[in-house]
Amino acid sequence: MSFNKLGLSAPILKAIEDQGYTEPSAIQAQAIPAILEGQDVMAAAQTGTGKTAGFTLPLLEILSKGENAQSNQVRALVLTPTRELAAQVAESVKNYGQHLSLKSTVVFGGVKINPQMMALRRGADILIATPGRMMDLYNQKAVRFDKLEILVLDEADRMLDMGFIHDIKKILAILPKKRQNLLFSATFSPEIRQLAKGLVNNPIEISVTPRNATAVSVEQWLHPVDKKRKTELLIQLIADGRWDQALVFSRTKHGANKITKQLEDAGIRASAIHGNKSQGARTRALSDFKEGRIRILVATDIAARGLDIEQLPHVVNFDLPDVAEDYVHRIGRTGRAGATGKAISLVAADELDQLRAIERLTQKLIERRYEDDFMPTHMLPDTTLDTRPIKPNKPKRPREQTNAPRQGNGAKQGNAPKSGNRRPSAPKAEMTPGQGLRSKPLAPARRNRKPD
Ligand code: AMP
């Protein structure tokens, strides 16, 4: 399969070539022709599948055929759950559209609104936005949608998890009824299908989640350890295993800061990324990590979601997440595209409930490995596999309350995920983010450029 066959024109094919892509990924091969035909699309695809180009390339193609945007009017709106994802999508739009005359801009909360208003006034064919800031701009009459042709919801499941459903509904209400809708989500949960009902018309459904669980190999184990000795054990694992880099997950923002400081004190270069960090600090931490200037990135679940980080050999669950599905997302950060990754959990006796929930979700007991010097004084009780089906919509509320970017007055972005919006289990499928793509990361200065 070649990009030439998909119906894209020369300036876009040139940009694809500039990126060094030789053939379309599975999602691209399926989504691009359907979108070019004007179909609504519902695609189940995770980060790493090439989904961004899957919607961006045909979107650019369609827009390049029409009239350019007028002041404060946009022709395509891409909504993303987080600032980082918005910035990444915006960068992709710039790269893939570099030989076209279309204009794009990105808006998200946590930075000044005025420059964003000015950019919109200059006209933008494509607006990439997080929902809260987009509503702020709309309420301030900085943006209008009379000319809107295409709406993209990226990582729709995460948007629901983060409690954006009301913002999304408000946004849908202000858009012209006649438009093309593209819905991207890691899974098609009942909640996503519900959302889709009021959104897409007769969509083409695409799923690039592989059917079997062997496509990706992630070696998983846990170290039973006393809570207060976790950092010490982590430092030993990093040193003994000579790890180049690892992504360490903390359940709380405070925890992420503390782990980072302790690693730094032990001479291990680390940075934290979470919702209380300024946009600049988050961008810097991410680019430092991508460039190898720091060895350990300590992240909370919400901050890490959707980050386009190269495949990592090690993912560490410093704490088990309160929501079992987050474990699956976390370990999906390693072992992409056929390589073996390691997902290591440090588990204290008081995390037994979370462990049971994860094992029930994944239908797999996690192997226990005891470290001689870290035998816990509080033993982690044995678990048995609970094979009863999981009822949807009964998750625990995650502890981290404010990791989502804050998006101005009245915006929902600072809220914790709504407990009712959690995905029900689809463990096998979610465990295997297959067909992942590897490509060298973009230069961080460009990728993370602030909005105009
Ligand atoms: P995404 O799933 O959109 O986050 O993309 C994951 C990575 O795959 C990004 O770094 C893209 O630059 C890269 N990518 C997208 N399409 C292709 C392709 N056809 N061939 C190689 N790499 C690609």
PDB file of C-alpha atoms and ligand atoms in Angstrom, residues 3 19 21-25 28 46-53 96 308 437-439 447, ligand 1:
ATOM      1  CA  PHE A   3       0.174   6.931   0.080  1.00  0.00           C
ATOM      2  CA  GLN A  19       8.286  13.192   7.286  1.00  0.00           C
ATOM      3  CA  TYR A  21       6.768   7.920   6.017  1.00  0.00           C
ATOM      4  CA  THR A  22       6.906   5.241   3.363  1.00  0.00           C
ATOM      5  CA  GLU A  23       3.517   3.629   3.721  1.00  0.00           C
ATOM      6  CA  PRO A  24       0.252   4.404   5.445  1.00  0.00           C
ATOM      7  CA  SER A  25      -0.508   2.731   8.736  1.00  0.00           C
ATOM      8  CA  GLN A  28      -4.526   5.744   7.689  1.00  0.00           C
ATOM      9  CA  GLN A  46      -4.753   4.601  20.295  1.00  0.00           C
ATOM     10  CA  THR A  47      -1.768   6.917  20.298  1.00  0.00           C
ATOM     11  CA  GLY A  48       0.999   5.272  18.322  1.00  0.00           C
ATOM     12  CA  THR A  49      -1.161   3.982  15.486  1.00  0.00           C
ATOM     13  CA  GLY A  50      -0.712   7.068  13.303  1.00  0.00           C
ATOM     14  CA  LYS A  51      -4.258   8.229  14.023  1.00  0.00           C
ATOM     15  CA  THR A  52      -3.323  11.920  13.989  1.00  0.00           C
ATOM     16  CA  ALA A  53      -2.172  11.767  10.389  1.00  0.00           C
ATOM     17  CA  TYR A  96       1.535  17.915   7.011  1.00  0.00           C
ATOM     18  CA  ASP A 308       3.592  10.982  21.948  1.00  0.00           C
ATOM     19  CA  LEU A 437       4.418   3.270  14.689  1.00  0.00           C
ATOM     20  CA  ARG A 438       7.914   4.281  15.402  1.00  0.00           C
ATOM     21  CA  SER A 439       9.338   7.394  14.014  1.00  0.00           C
ATOM     22  CA  ARG A 447       6.592  20.184  18.527  1.00  0.00           C
TER      23      ARG A 447
HETATM   24  P1  AMP B   1      -0.122   9.064  16.519  1.00  0.00           P
HETATM   25  O1  AMP B   1      -0.708   7.693  16.692  1.00  0.00           O
HETATM   26  O2  AMP B   1      -0.909   9.924  15.638  1.00  0.00           O
HETATM   27  O3  AMP B   1       0.198   9.678  17.854  1.00  0.00           O
HETATM   28  O4  AMP B   1       1.278   8.864  15.755  1.00  0.00           O
HETATM   29  C1  AMP B   1       2.356   8.150  16.313  1.00  0.00           C
HETATM   30  C2  AMP B   1       3.660   8.418  15.580  1.00  0.00           C
HETATM   31  O5  AMP B   1       3.657   7.787  14.317  1.00  0.00           O
HETATM   32  C3  AMP B   1       3.955   9.880  15.343  1.00  0.00           C
HETATM   33  O6  AMP B   1       5.258  10.129  15.811  1.00  0.00           O
HETATM   34  C4  AMP B   1       3.882  10.035  13.831  1.00  0.00           C
HETATM   35  O7  AMP B   1       4.822  10.979  13.379  1.00  0.00           O
HETATM   36  C5  AMP B   1       4.208   8.655  13.326  1.00  0.00           C
HETATM   37  N1  AMP B   1       3.556   8.289  12.052  1.00  0.00           N
HETATM   38  C6  AMP B   1       2.310   8.608  11.623  1.00  0.00           C
HETATM   39  N2  AMP B   1       2.047   8.045  10.434  1.00  0.00           N
HETATM   40  C7  AMP B   1       3.143   7.332  10.079  1.00  0.00           C
HETATM   41  C8  AMP B   1       3.484   6.513   8.932  1.00  0.00           C
HETATM   42  N3  AMP B   1       2.617   6.304   7.955  1.00  0.00           N
HETATM   43  N4  AMP B   1       4.698   5.942   8.923  1.00  0.00           N
HETATM   44  C9  AMP B   1       5.584   6.138   9.953  1.00  0.00           C
HETATM   45  N5  AMP B   1       5.325   6.892  11.054  1.00  0.00           N
HETATM   46  C10 AMP B   1       4.119   7.488  11.118  1.00  0.00           C
END
